[in-house]
């Protein structure tokens, strides 16, 4: 009946704990892990990261094209504003065109065509290139006729635009190989709209490739890297028709391009029609990055899941331990109350019997007095244990170390127990080394430790009643052994019995009243002396507790110091 009442709440609490852990922690954690896992799988399947990078690249290319266009317009606008008026004197016009070339070294040709004349000038420094010379002659020969036929339509179209500039591009030959040129045609500012006057400028192909294109590409990449960091990018510009499977040869590229095809490309229209802009990662691809990212995310998820599971196991462990401690505490209260009640009841019974005066023989009286004394001693020991324990728990326990003749201390302590030991039918063996040096100890504490060990030996012995106490020196230690031939302690309990409130699960232990405090006090006392406590035990054969004390105190005071 009693067992049931005690057992049920423990089991119930455990069940409730499991339920709470399960519902409040395990389920959400499992759901979280599962959802994340599914999401990652979907990411992997739908190539979400790859698509996002693609979009990002497209946007970069779009912005870069805008910059190219803007710069080409601005530069042409500047040239256009320097152009002479068609109504200037012929010499004046030539001079002004010459100045335009001088001010804009990045131009190859400039020309001005009006109703009467066609003026063409080429950068003098570039005339050394025979291809440029040929180009000059071709333009001089053909442009007049061209503007004569189509000039009116061209001017009409240009006037309709916000910026009256037309660009056309194409490959050209230069002495250092194939090149790419950009030509601008425009109407001259402040010239009436009905007049057929056309100005023009050709951008130098070297300037375009090494300064214009490369400048903007480099600038874009630097900007992107400072803004976002991450994997290094590379961009390049190439003739758009190469996209159709030719080996791509860039016109201009940022330093890290290396070779190969762009991941994302954009064909220019407007100014640079015919060219395309490409972008890729240096040394890796979008696909590879996507795969690495997914892989890494799976690893992180796996690691986090492990941590969650570890955390749960740890929580369960800690909570179970706390619950076990709570259970031990409640057992402790009932055990202690019982322990207090038994000696008190005996004392009262014998005192009342004596008071009634019914006991006549002196011997009997003497026996009753002795019982009363013994029981009050037991009570004192128990109360001392509890008081010591509460002092230890509150961190207020203090020890007073004095050099002590430990042999005498042990002999005296045992002497006051001898009667009880023999009364209970124990064979008592005592072996105390006579030549021990003085040891710095707290007398009361060591006596209490010994009493606790002896009491346990008496309590936990069943059939074979034996108590052996030994005191001897071993190296720099004094050892105190208390041995019995009692019920012994299971191996798994041996490390736990020194914990507060812990009592082994043996039925004999449960039928013997105890508080579970004794050994925890013994351990505390021993450690405070700088010593150690050990147990050797075989279930059914008996136990031996060995308390070792150093000859020099924990505070470093020598054994043979002050008295
Ligand atoms: P208590 O004896 O009051 O239960 P202790 O702290 O003195 O508390 O001992 C803790 C437990 O260790 C005991 O409940 C018992 O299970 C075990 N124990 C201690 N001494 C012995 C011994 N000599 N033989 C067998 N078991 C022992």
PDB file of C-alpha atoms and ligand atoms in Angstrom, residues 452-453 456-457 459-460 484 486-489 497 499 502-505 509 513-520 537 543 545, ligand 1:
ATOM      1  CA  UNK A 452      28.605   7.172  10.269  1.00  0.00           C
ATOM      2  CA  UNK A 453      30.739   4.454   8.694  1.00  0.00           C
ATOM      3  CA  UNK A 456      26.279   1.843   8.271  1.00  0.00           C
ATOM      4  CA  UNK A 457      28.277  -1.344   8.813  1.00  0.00           C
ATOM      5  CA  UNK A 459      22.809  -1.278   9.749  1.00  0.00           C
ATOM      6  CA  UNK A 460      23.623  -3.046   6.492  1.00  0.00           C
ATOM      7  CA  UNK A 484      31.762  -5.405   7.275  1.00  0.00           C
ATOM      8  CA  UNK A 486      27.112  -7.314   5.210  1.00  0.00           C
ATOM      9  CA  UNK A 487      24.860  -6.986   2.191  1.00  0.00           C
ATOM     10  CA  UNK A 488      27.416  -5.156   0.067  1.00  0.00           C
ATOM     11  CA  UNK A 489      26.779  -2.540  -2.613  1.00  0.00           C
ATOM     12  CA  UNK A 497      26.063   6.348  -2.504  1.00  0.00           C
ATOM     13  CA  UNK A 499      25.556  11.711  -3.220  1.00  0.00           C
ATOM     14  CA  UNK A 502      20.975   8.587  -2.268  1.00  0.00           C
ATOM     15  CA  UNK A 503      20.012   5.183  -0.912  1.00  0.00           C
ATOM     16  CA  UNK A 504      20.590   1.954  -2.789  1.00  0.00           C
ATOM     17  CA  UNK A 505      17.602   0.028  -4.101  1.00  0.00           C
ATOM     18  CA  UNK A 509      18.248  -0.799   2.688  1.00  0.00           C
ATOM     19  CA  UNK A 513      15.687   3.587   8.154  1.00  0.00           C
ATOM     20  CA  UNK A 514      18.202   6.144   7.035  1.00  0.00           C
ATOM     21  CA  UNK A 515      18.429   9.647   5.707  1.00  0.00           C
ATOM     22  CA  UNK A 516      20.860   9.138   2.836  1.00  0.00           C
ATOM     23  CA  UNK A 517      23.009  11.894   4.331  1.00  0.00           C
ATOM     24  CA  UNK A 518      25.683   9.939   6.203  1.00  0.00           C
ATOM     25  CA  UNK A 519      28.054   9.124   3.338  1.00  0.00           C
ATOM     26  CA  UNK A 520      27.636  12.515   1.703  1.00  0.00           C
ATOM     27  CA  UNK A 537      32.324  -3.928  -2.053  1.00  0.00           C
ATOM     28  CA  UNK A 543      31.905  -3.681   2.059  1.00  0.00           C
ATOM     29  CA  UNK A 545      35.199   1.956   3.207  1.00  0.00           C
TER      30      UNK A 545
HETATM   31  P1  LIG B   1      21.702   6.020   4.990  1.00  0.00           P
HETATM   32  O1  LIG B   1      22.515   4.929   5.590  1.00  0.00           O
HETATM   33  O2  LIG B   1      21.121   6.946   5.978  1.00  0.00           O
HETATM   34  O3  LIG B   1      20.739   5.535   3.978  1.00  0.00           O
HETATM   35  P2  LIG B   1      24.223   6.872   3.888  1.00  0.00           P
HETATM   36  O4  LIG B   1      24.574   8.101   3.126  1.00  0.00           O
HETATM   37  O5  LIG B   1      24.988   6.588   5.123  1.00  0.00           O
HETATM   38  O6  LIG B   1      22.682   6.954   4.151  1.00  0.00           O
HETATM   39  O7  LIG B   1      24.397   5.662   2.918  1.00  0.00           O
HETATM   40  C1  LIG B   1      23.881   5.725   1.613  1.00  0.00           C
HETATM   41  C2  LIG B   1      23.565   4.351   1.081  1.00  0.00           C
HETATM   42  O8  LIG B   1      24.750   3.627   0.869  1.00  0.00           O
HETATM   43  C3  LIG B   1      22.759   3.508   1.986  1.00  0.00           C
HETATM   44  O9  LIG B   1      21.391   3.769   1.874  1.00  0.00           O
HETATM   45  C4  LIG B   1      23.118   2.100   1.543  1.00  0.00           C
HETATM   46  O10 LIG B   1      22.357   1.779   0.417  1.00  0.00           O
HETATM   47  C5  LIG B   1      24.550   2.232   1.115  1.00  0.00           C
HETATM   48  N1  LIG B   1      25.511   1.825   2.138  1.00  0.00           N
HETATM   49  C6  LIG B   1      26.228   2.620   2.943  1.00  0.00           C
HETATM   50  N2  LIG B   1      27.055   1.884   3.750  1.00  0.00           N
HETATM   51  C7  LIG B   1      26.846   0.598   3.427  1.00  0.00           C
HETATM   52  C8  LIG B   1      27.389  -0.637   3.891  1.00  0.00           C
HETATM   53  N3  LIG B   1      28.312  -0.679   4.853  1.00  0.00           N
HETATM   54  N4  LIG B   1      26.946  -1.771   3.315  1.00  0.00           N
HETATM   55  C9  LIG B   1      26.014  -1.743   2.337  1.00  0.00           C
HETATM   56  N5  LIG B   1      25.463  -0.605   1.853  1.00  0.00           N
HETATM   57  C10 LIG B   1      25.869   0.545   2.396  1.00  0.00           C
END
